[in-house]
PDB file of C-alpha atoms and ligand atoms in Angstrom:
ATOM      1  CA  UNK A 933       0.000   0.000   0.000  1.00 52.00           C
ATOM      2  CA  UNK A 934       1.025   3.266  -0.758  1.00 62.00           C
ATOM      3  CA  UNK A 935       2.481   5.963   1.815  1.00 68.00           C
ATOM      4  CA  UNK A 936      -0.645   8.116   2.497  1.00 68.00           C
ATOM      5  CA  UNK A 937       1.797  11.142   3.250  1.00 78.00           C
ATOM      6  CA  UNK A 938       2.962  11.008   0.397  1.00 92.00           C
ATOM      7  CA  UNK A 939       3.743  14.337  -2.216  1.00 97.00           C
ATOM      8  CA  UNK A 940       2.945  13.614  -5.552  1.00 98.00           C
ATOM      9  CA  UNK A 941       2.728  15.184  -8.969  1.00 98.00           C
ATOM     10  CA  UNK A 942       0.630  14.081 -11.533  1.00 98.00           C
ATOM     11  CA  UNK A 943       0.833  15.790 -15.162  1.00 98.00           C
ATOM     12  CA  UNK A 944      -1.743  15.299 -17.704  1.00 97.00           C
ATOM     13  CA  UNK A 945      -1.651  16.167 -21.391  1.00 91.00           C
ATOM     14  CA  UNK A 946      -3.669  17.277 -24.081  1.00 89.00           C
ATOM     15  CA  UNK A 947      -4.181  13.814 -25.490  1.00 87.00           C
ATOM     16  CA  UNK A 948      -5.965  13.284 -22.404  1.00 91.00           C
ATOM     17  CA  UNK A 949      -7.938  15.873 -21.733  1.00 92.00           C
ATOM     18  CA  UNK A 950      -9.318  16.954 -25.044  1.00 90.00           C
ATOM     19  CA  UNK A 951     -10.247  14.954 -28.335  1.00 90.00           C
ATOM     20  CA  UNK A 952      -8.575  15.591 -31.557  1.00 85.00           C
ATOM     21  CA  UNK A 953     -11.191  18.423 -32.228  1.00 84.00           C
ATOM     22  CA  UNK A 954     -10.042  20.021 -29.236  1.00 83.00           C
ATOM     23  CA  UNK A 955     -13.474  19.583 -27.308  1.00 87.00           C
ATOM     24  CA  UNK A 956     -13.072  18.590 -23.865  1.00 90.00           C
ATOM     25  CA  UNK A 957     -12.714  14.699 -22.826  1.00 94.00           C
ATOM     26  CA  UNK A 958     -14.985  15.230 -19.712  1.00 94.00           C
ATOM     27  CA  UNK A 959     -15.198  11.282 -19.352  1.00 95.00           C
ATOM     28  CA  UNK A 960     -11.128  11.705 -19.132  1.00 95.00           C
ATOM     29  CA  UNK A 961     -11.135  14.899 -16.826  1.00 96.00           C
ATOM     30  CA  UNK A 962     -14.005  13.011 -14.469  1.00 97.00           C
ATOM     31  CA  UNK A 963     -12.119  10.254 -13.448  1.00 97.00           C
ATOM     32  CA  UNK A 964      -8.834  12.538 -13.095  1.00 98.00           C
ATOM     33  CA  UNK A 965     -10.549  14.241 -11.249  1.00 98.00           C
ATOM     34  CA  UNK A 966     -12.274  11.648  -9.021  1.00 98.00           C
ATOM     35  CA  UNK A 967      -8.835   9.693  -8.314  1.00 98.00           C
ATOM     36  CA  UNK A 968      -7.261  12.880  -7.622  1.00 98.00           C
ATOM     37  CA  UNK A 969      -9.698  13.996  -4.952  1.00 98.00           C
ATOM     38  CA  UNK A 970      -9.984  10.609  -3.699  1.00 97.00           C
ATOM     39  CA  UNK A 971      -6.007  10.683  -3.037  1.00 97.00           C
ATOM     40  CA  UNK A 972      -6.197  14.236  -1.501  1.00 97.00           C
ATOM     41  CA  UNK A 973      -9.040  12.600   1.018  1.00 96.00           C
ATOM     42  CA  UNK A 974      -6.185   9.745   2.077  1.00 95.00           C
ATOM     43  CA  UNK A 975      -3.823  12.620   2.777  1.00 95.00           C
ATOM     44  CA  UNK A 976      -1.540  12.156  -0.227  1.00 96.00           C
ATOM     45  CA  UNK A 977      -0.842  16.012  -1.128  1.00 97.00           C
ATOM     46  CA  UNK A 978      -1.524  16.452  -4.996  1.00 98.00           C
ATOM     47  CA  UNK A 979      -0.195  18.467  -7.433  1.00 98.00           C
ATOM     48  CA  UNK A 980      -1.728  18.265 -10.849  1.00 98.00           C
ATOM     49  CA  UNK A 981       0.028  20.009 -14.000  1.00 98.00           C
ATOM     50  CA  UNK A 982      -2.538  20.226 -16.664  1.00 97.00           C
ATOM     51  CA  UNK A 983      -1.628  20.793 -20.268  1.00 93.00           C
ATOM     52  CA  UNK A 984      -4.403  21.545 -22.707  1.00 92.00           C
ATOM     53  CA  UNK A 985      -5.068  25.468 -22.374  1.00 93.00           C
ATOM     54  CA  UNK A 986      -4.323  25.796 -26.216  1.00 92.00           C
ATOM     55  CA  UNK A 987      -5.738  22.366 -27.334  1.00 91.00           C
ATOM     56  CA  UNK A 988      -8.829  23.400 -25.297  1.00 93.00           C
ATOM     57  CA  UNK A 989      -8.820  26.699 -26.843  1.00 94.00           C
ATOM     58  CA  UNK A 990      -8.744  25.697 -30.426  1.00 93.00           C
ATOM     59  CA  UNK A 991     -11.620  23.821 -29.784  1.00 92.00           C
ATOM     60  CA  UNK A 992     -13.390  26.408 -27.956  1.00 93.00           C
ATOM     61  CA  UNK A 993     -12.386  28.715 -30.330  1.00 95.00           C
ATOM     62  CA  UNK A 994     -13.932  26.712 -33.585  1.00 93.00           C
ATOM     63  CA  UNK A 995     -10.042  27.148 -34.964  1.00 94.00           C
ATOM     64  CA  UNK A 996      -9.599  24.725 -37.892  1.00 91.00           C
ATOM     65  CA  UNK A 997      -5.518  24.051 -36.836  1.00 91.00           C
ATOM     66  CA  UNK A 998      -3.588  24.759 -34.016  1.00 90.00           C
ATOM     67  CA  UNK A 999      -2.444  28.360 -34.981  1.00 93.00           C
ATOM     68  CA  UNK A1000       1.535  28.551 -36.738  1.00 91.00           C
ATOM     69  CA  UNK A1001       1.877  32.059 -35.023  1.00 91.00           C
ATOM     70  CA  UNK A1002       2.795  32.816 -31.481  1.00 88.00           C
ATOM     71  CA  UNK A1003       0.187  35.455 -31.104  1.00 92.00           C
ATOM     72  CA  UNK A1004      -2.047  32.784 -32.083  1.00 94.00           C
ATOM     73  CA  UNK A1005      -0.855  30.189 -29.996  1.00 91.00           C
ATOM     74  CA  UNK A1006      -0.745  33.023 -26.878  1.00 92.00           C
ATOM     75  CA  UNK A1007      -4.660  33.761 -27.443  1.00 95.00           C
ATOM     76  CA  UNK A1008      -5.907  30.334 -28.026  1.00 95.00           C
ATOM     77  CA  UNK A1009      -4.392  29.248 -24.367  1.00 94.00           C
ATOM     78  CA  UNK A1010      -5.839  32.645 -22.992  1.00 96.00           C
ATOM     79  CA  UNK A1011      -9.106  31.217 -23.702  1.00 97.00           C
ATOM     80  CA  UNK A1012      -8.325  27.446 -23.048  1.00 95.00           C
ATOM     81  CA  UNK A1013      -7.197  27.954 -19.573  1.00 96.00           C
ATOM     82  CA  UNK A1014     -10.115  29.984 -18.318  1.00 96.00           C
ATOM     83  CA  UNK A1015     -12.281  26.898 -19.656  1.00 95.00           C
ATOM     84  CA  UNK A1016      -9.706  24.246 -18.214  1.00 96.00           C
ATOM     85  CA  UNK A1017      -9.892  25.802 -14.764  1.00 97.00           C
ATOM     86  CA  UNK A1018     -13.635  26.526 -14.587  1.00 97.00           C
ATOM     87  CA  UNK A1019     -13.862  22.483 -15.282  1.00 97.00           C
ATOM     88  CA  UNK A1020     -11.091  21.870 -12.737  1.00 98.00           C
ATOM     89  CA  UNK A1021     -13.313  24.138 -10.036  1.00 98.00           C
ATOM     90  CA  UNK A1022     -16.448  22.907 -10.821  1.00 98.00           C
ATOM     91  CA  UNK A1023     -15.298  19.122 -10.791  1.00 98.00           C
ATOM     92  CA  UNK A1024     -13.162  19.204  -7.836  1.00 98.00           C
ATOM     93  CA  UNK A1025     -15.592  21.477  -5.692  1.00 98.00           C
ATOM     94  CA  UNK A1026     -17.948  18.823  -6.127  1.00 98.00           C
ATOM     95  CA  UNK A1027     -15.966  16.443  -3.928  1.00 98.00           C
ATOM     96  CA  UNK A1028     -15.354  19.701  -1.966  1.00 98.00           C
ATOM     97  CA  UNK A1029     -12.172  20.754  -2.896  1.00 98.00           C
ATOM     98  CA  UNK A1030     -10.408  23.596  -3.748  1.00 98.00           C
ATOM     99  CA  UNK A1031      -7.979  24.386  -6.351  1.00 98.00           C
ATOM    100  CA  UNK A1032      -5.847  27.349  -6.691  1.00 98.00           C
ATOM    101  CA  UNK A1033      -4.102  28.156 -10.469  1.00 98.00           C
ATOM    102  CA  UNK A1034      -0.525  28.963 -10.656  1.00 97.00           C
ATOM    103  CA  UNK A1035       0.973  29.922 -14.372  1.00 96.00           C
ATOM    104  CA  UNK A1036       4.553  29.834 -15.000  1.00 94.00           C
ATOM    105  CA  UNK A1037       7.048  30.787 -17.378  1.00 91.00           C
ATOM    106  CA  UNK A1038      10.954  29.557 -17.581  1.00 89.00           C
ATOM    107  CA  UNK A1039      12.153  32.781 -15.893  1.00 89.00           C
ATOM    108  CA  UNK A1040      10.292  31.771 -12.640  1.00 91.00           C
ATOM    109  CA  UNK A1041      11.495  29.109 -11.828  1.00 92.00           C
ATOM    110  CA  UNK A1042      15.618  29.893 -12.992  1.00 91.00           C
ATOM    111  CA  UNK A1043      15.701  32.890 -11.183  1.00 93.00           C
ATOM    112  CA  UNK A1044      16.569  32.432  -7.440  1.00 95.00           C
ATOM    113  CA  UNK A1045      13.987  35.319  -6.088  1.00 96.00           C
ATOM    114  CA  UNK A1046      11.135  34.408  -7.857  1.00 95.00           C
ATOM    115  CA  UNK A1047      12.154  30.301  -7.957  1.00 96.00           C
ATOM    116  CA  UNK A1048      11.411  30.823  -3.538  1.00 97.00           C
ATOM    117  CA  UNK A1049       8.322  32.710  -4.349  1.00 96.00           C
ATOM    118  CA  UNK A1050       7.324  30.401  -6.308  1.00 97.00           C
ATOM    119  CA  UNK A1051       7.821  27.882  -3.398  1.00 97.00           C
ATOM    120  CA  UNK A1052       6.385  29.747  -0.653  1.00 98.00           C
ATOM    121  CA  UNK A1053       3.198  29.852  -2.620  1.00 98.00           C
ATOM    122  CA  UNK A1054       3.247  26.246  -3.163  1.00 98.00           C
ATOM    123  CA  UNK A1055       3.575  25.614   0.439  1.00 98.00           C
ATOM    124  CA  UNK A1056       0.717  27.781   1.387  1.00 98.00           C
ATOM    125  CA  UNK A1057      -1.522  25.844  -0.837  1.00 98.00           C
ATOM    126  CA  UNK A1058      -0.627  22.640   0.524  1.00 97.00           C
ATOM    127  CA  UNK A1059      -0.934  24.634   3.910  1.00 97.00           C
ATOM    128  CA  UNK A1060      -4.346  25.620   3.065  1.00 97.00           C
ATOM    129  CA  UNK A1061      -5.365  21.998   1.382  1.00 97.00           C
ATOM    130  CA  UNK A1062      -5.790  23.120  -1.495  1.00 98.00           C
ATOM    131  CA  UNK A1063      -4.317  21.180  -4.814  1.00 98.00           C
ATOM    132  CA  UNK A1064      -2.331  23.739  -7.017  1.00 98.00           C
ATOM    133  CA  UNK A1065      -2.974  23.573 -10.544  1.00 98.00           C
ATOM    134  CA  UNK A1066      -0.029  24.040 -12.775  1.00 98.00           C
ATOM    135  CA  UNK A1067       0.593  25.245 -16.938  1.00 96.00           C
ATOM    136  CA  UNK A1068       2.795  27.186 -18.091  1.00 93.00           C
ATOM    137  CA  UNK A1069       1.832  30.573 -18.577  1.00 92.00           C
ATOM    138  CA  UNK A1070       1.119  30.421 -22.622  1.00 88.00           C
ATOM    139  CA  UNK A1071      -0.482  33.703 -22.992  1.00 89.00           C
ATOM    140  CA  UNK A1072       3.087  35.240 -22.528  1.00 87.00           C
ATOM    141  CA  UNK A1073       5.457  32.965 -22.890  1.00 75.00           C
ATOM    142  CA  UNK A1074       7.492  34.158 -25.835  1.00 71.00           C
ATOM    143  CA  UNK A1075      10.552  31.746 -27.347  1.00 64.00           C
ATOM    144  CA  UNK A1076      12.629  32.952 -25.052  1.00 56.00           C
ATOM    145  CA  UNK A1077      11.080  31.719 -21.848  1.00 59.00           C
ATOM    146  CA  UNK A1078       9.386  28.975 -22.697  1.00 71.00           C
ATOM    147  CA  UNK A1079       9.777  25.607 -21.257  1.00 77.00           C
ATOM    148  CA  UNK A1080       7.391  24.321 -24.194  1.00 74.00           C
ATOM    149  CA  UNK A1081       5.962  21.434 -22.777  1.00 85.00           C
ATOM    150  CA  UNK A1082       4.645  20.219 -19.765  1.00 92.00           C
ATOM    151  CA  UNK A1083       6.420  17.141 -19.350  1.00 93.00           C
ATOM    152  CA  UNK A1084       9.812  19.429 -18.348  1.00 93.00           C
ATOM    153  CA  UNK A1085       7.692  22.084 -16.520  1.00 95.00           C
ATOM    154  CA  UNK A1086       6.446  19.265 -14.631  1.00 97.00           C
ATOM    155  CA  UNK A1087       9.571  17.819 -13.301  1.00 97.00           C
ATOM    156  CA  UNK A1088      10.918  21.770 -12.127  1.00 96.00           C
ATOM    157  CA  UNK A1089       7.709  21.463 -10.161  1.00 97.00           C
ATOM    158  CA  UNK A1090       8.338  17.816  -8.567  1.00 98.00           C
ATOM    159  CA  UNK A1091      11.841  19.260  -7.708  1.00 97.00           C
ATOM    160  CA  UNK A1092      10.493  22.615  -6.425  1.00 97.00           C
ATOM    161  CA  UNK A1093       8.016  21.053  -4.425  1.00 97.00           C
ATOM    162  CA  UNK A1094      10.210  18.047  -3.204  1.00 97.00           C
ATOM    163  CA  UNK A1095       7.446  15.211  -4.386  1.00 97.00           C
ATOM    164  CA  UNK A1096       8.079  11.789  -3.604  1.00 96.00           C
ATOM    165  CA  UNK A1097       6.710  11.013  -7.245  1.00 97.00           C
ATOM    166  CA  UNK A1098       6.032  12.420 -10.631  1.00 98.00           C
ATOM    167  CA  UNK A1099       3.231  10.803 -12.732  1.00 98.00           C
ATOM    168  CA  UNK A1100       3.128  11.297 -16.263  1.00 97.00           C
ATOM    169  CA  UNK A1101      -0.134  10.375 -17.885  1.00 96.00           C
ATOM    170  CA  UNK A1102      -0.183  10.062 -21.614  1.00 92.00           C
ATOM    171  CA  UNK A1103      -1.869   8.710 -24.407  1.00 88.00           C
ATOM    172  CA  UNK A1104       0.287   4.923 -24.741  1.00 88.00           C
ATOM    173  CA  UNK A1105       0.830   2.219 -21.612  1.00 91.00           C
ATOM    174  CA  UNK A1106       4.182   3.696 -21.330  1.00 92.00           C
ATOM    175  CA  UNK A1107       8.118   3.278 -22.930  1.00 91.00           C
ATOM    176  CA  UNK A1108       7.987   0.700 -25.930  1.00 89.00           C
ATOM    177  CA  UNK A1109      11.413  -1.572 -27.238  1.00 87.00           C
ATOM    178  CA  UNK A1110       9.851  -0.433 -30.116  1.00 83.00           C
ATOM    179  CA  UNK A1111       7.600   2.245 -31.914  1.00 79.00           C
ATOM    180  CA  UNK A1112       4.077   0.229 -31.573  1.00 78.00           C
ATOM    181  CA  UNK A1113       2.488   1.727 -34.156  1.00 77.00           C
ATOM    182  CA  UNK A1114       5.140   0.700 -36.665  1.00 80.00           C
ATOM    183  CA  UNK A1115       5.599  -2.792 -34.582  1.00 82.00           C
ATOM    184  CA  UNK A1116       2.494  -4.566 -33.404  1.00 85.00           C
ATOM    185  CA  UNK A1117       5.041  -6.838 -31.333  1.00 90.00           C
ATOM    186  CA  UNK A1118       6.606  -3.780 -29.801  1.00 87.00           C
ATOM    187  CA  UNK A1119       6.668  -4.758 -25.762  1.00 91.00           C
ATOM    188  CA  UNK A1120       6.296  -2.285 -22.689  1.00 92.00           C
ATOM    189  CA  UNK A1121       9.545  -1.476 -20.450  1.00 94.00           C
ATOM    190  CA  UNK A1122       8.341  -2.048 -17.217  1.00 97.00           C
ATOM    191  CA  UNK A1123      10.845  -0.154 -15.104  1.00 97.00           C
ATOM    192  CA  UNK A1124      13.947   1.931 -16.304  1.00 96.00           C
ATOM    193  CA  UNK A1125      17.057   1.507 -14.117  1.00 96.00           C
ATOM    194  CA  UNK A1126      18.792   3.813 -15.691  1.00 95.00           C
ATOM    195  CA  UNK A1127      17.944   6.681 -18.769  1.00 94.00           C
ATOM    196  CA  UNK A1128      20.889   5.064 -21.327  1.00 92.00           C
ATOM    197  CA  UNK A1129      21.292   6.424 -24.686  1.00 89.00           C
ATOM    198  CA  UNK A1130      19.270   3.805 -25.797  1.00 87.00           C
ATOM    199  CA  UNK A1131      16.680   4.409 -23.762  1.00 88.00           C
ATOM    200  CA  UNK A1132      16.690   7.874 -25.170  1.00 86.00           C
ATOM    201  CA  UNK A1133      16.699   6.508 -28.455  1.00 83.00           C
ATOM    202  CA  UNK A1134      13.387   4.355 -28.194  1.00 82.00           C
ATOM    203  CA  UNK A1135      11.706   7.740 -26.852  1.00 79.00           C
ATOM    204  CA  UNK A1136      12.579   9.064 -30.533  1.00 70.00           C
ATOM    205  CA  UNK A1137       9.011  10.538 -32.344  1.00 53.00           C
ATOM    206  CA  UNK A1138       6.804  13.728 -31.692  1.00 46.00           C
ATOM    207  CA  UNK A1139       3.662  14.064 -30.266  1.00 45.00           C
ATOM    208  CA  UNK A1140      -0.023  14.779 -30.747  1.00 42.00           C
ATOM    209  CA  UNK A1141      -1.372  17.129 -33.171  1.00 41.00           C
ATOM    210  CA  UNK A1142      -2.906  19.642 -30.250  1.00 42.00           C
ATOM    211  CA  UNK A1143      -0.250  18.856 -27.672  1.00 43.00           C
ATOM    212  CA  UNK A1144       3.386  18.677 -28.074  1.00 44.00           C
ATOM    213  CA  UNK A1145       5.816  16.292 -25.893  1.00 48.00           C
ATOM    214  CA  UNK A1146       5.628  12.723 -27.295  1.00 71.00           C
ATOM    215  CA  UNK A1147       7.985  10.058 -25.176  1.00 86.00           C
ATOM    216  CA  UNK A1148      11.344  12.383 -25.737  1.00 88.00           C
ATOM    217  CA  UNK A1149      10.560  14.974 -23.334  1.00 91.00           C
ATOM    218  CA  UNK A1150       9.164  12.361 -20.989  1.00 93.00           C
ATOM    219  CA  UNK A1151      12.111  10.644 -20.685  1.00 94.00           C
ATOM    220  CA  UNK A1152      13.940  14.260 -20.018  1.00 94.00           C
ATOM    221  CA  UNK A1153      11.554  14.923 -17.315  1.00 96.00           C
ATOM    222  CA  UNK A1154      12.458  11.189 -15.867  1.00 97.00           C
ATOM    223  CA  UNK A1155      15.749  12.027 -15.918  1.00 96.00           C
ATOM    224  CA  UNK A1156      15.009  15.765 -14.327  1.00 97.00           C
ATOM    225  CA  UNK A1157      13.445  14.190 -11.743  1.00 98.00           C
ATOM    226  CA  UNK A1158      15.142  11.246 -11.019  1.00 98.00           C
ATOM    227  CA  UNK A1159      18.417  13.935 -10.650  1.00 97.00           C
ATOM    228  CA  UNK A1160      16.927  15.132  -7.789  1.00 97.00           C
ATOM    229  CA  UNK A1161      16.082  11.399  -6.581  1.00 97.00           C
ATOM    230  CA  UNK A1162      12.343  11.696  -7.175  1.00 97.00           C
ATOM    231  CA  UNK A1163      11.479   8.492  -9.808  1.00 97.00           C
ATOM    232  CA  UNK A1164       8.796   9.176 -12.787  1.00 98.00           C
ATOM    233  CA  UNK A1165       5.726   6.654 -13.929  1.00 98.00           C
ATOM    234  CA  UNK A1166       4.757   7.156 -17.269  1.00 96.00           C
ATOM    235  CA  UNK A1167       0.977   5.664 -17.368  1.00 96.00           C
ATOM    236  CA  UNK A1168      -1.704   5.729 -20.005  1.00 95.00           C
ATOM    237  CA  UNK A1169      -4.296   8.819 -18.818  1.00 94.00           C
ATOM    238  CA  UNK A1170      -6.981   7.043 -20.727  1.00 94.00           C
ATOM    239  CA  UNK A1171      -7.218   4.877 -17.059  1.00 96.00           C
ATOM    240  CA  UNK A1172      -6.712   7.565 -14.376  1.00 96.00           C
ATOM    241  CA  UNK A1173      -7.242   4.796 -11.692  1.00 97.00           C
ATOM    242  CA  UNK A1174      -3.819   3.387 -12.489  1.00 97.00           C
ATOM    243  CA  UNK A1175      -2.171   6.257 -10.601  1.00 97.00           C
ATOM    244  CA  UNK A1176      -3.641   4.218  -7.515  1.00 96.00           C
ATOM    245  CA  UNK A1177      -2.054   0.856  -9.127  1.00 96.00           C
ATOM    246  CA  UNK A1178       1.364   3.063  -9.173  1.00 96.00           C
ATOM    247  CA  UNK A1179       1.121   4.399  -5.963  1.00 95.00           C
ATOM    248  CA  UNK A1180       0.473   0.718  -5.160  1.00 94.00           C
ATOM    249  CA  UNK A1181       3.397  -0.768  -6.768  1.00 94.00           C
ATOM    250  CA  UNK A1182       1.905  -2.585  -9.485  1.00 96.00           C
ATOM    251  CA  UNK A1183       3.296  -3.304 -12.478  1.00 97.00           C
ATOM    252  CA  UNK A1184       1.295  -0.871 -15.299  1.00 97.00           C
ATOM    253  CA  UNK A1185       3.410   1.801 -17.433  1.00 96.00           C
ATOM    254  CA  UNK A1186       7.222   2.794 -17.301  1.00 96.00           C
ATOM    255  CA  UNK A1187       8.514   3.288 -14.281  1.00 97.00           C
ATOM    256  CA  UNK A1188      11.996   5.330 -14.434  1.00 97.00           C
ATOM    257  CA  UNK A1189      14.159   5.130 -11.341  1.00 96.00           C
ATOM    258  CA  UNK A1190      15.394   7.685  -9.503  1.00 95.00           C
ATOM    259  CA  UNK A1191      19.468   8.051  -9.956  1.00 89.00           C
ATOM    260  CA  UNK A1192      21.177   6.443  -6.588  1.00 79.00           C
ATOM    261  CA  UNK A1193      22.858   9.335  -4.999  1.00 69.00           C
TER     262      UNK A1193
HETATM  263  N1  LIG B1569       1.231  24.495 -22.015  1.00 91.69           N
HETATM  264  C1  LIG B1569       0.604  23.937 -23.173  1.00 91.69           C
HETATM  265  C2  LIG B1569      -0.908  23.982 -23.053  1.00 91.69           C
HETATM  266  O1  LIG B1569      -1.434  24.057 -21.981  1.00 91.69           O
HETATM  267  C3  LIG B1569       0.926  22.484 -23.384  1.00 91.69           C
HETATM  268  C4  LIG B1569       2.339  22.115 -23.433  1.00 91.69           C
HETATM  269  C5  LIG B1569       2.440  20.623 -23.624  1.00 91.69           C
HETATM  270  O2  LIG B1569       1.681  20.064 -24.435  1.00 91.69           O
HETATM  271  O3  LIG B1569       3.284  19.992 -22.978  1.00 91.69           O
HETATM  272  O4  LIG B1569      -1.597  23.910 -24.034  1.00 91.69           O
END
């Protein structure tokens, strides 16, 4: 059984939380949501980092393609996280809980000042009970302080926060020996030792068409993480409950190890 005091954080991506239109997968977002507040109840303290503010907000937009331009891209998420976050309230305050937003770009978290007040806010969530609700702030982020993805931004976050874990939902079972969709008799890598340079290989391909990511900048947050001794699961989001089967220590996704200090 899993250590009910337990810090944990648990990022979900666009695959997950919105269909290919961009409309919202509310079956997805339920059970999230459900597990998630379930966890909180045990006393596991949660902190979820939620992609999806521009996939969300081409769909809620009626926008044909993810827009090419930045302004684009900066407007569409303006949109998409007002919509994620009204979900995340309404869903969560029906188990009564409370969720409090936090938006970050690269400079807040690389520069010393802002990195503690970053921190401090954190802890007075957690203080509070409330789970913290994490994206990166899209509306404007510009190249230059952009992490990008969420799979990175995630990882700062488990090290900020000192989690025991970092759960990575996606839209596969986990790492593959080979590409699965090319190789039907591809197998799942149950637990990563160590990230090798073949492991890093394997992760090779993009991702989704409203997301971005794909398995190469999971397995940089796994190593991000497990730098700072916290190990990653990589999990399929289509079964939220399996972040209980994790937390249990059953064998479902990747599991990357933390590096032995
Ligand atoms: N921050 C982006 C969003 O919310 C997603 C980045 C990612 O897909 O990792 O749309």
């Amino acid at each position: 059984m899993f250590n009910f005091n337990a810090r944990i954080v648990v990022k979900v991506g666009t695959s997950t939380l919105a269909y290919s239109n961009g409309k919202t997968n509310l079956r997805h977002m339920e059970e999230l949501v459900r597990v998630l507040a379930d966890l909180h109840n045990s006393g596991v303290q949660v902190a979820l980092v939620s992609s999806g503010a521009i996939g969300v907000g081409i769909g809620k937009l009626g926008l044909a393609v993810r827009p090419g331009d930045t302004p684009g891209r900066q407007a569409a998420s303006a949109v998409g996280q007002c919509e994620l976050m009204f979900i995340y309230d309404k869903m969560f305050g029906e188990y009564g809980h409370t969720v409090g937003q936090l938006l970050i770009t690269k400079n807040d978290v690389d520069d010393a000042e802002r990195r503690d007040n970053l921190v401090n806010a954190f802890e007075k969530l957690f203080a509070y009970g409330a789970i913290p609700i994490i994206n990166e702030n899209d509306s404007v982020a510009v190249d230059e302080i952009v992490y990008g993805d969420n799979d990175n931004l995630s990882a700062q976050v488990a090290r900020l926060i000192g989690a025991d874990m970092l759960i990575i939902l996606t839209d596969r079972d986990g790492l593959y020996d080979a590409d699965p969709a090319l190789h039907p008799a591809a197998k799942r890598i149950p637990v990563v030792e160590e990230i090798t340079e073949d492991i890093v290989r394997l992760a090779g391909g993009a991702g989704s068409q409203l997301g971005t990511g794909g398995m190469t900048t999971k397995i940089q947050a796994a190593r991000l993480a497990g730098e700072a001794g916290i190990c990653t699961a990589v999990i399929n989001g289509s079964r939220p409950r399996d972040i209980y089967h994790v937390l249990e220590g059953q064998d479902v996704g990747t599991i990357f190890k933390a590096v032995k200090k």
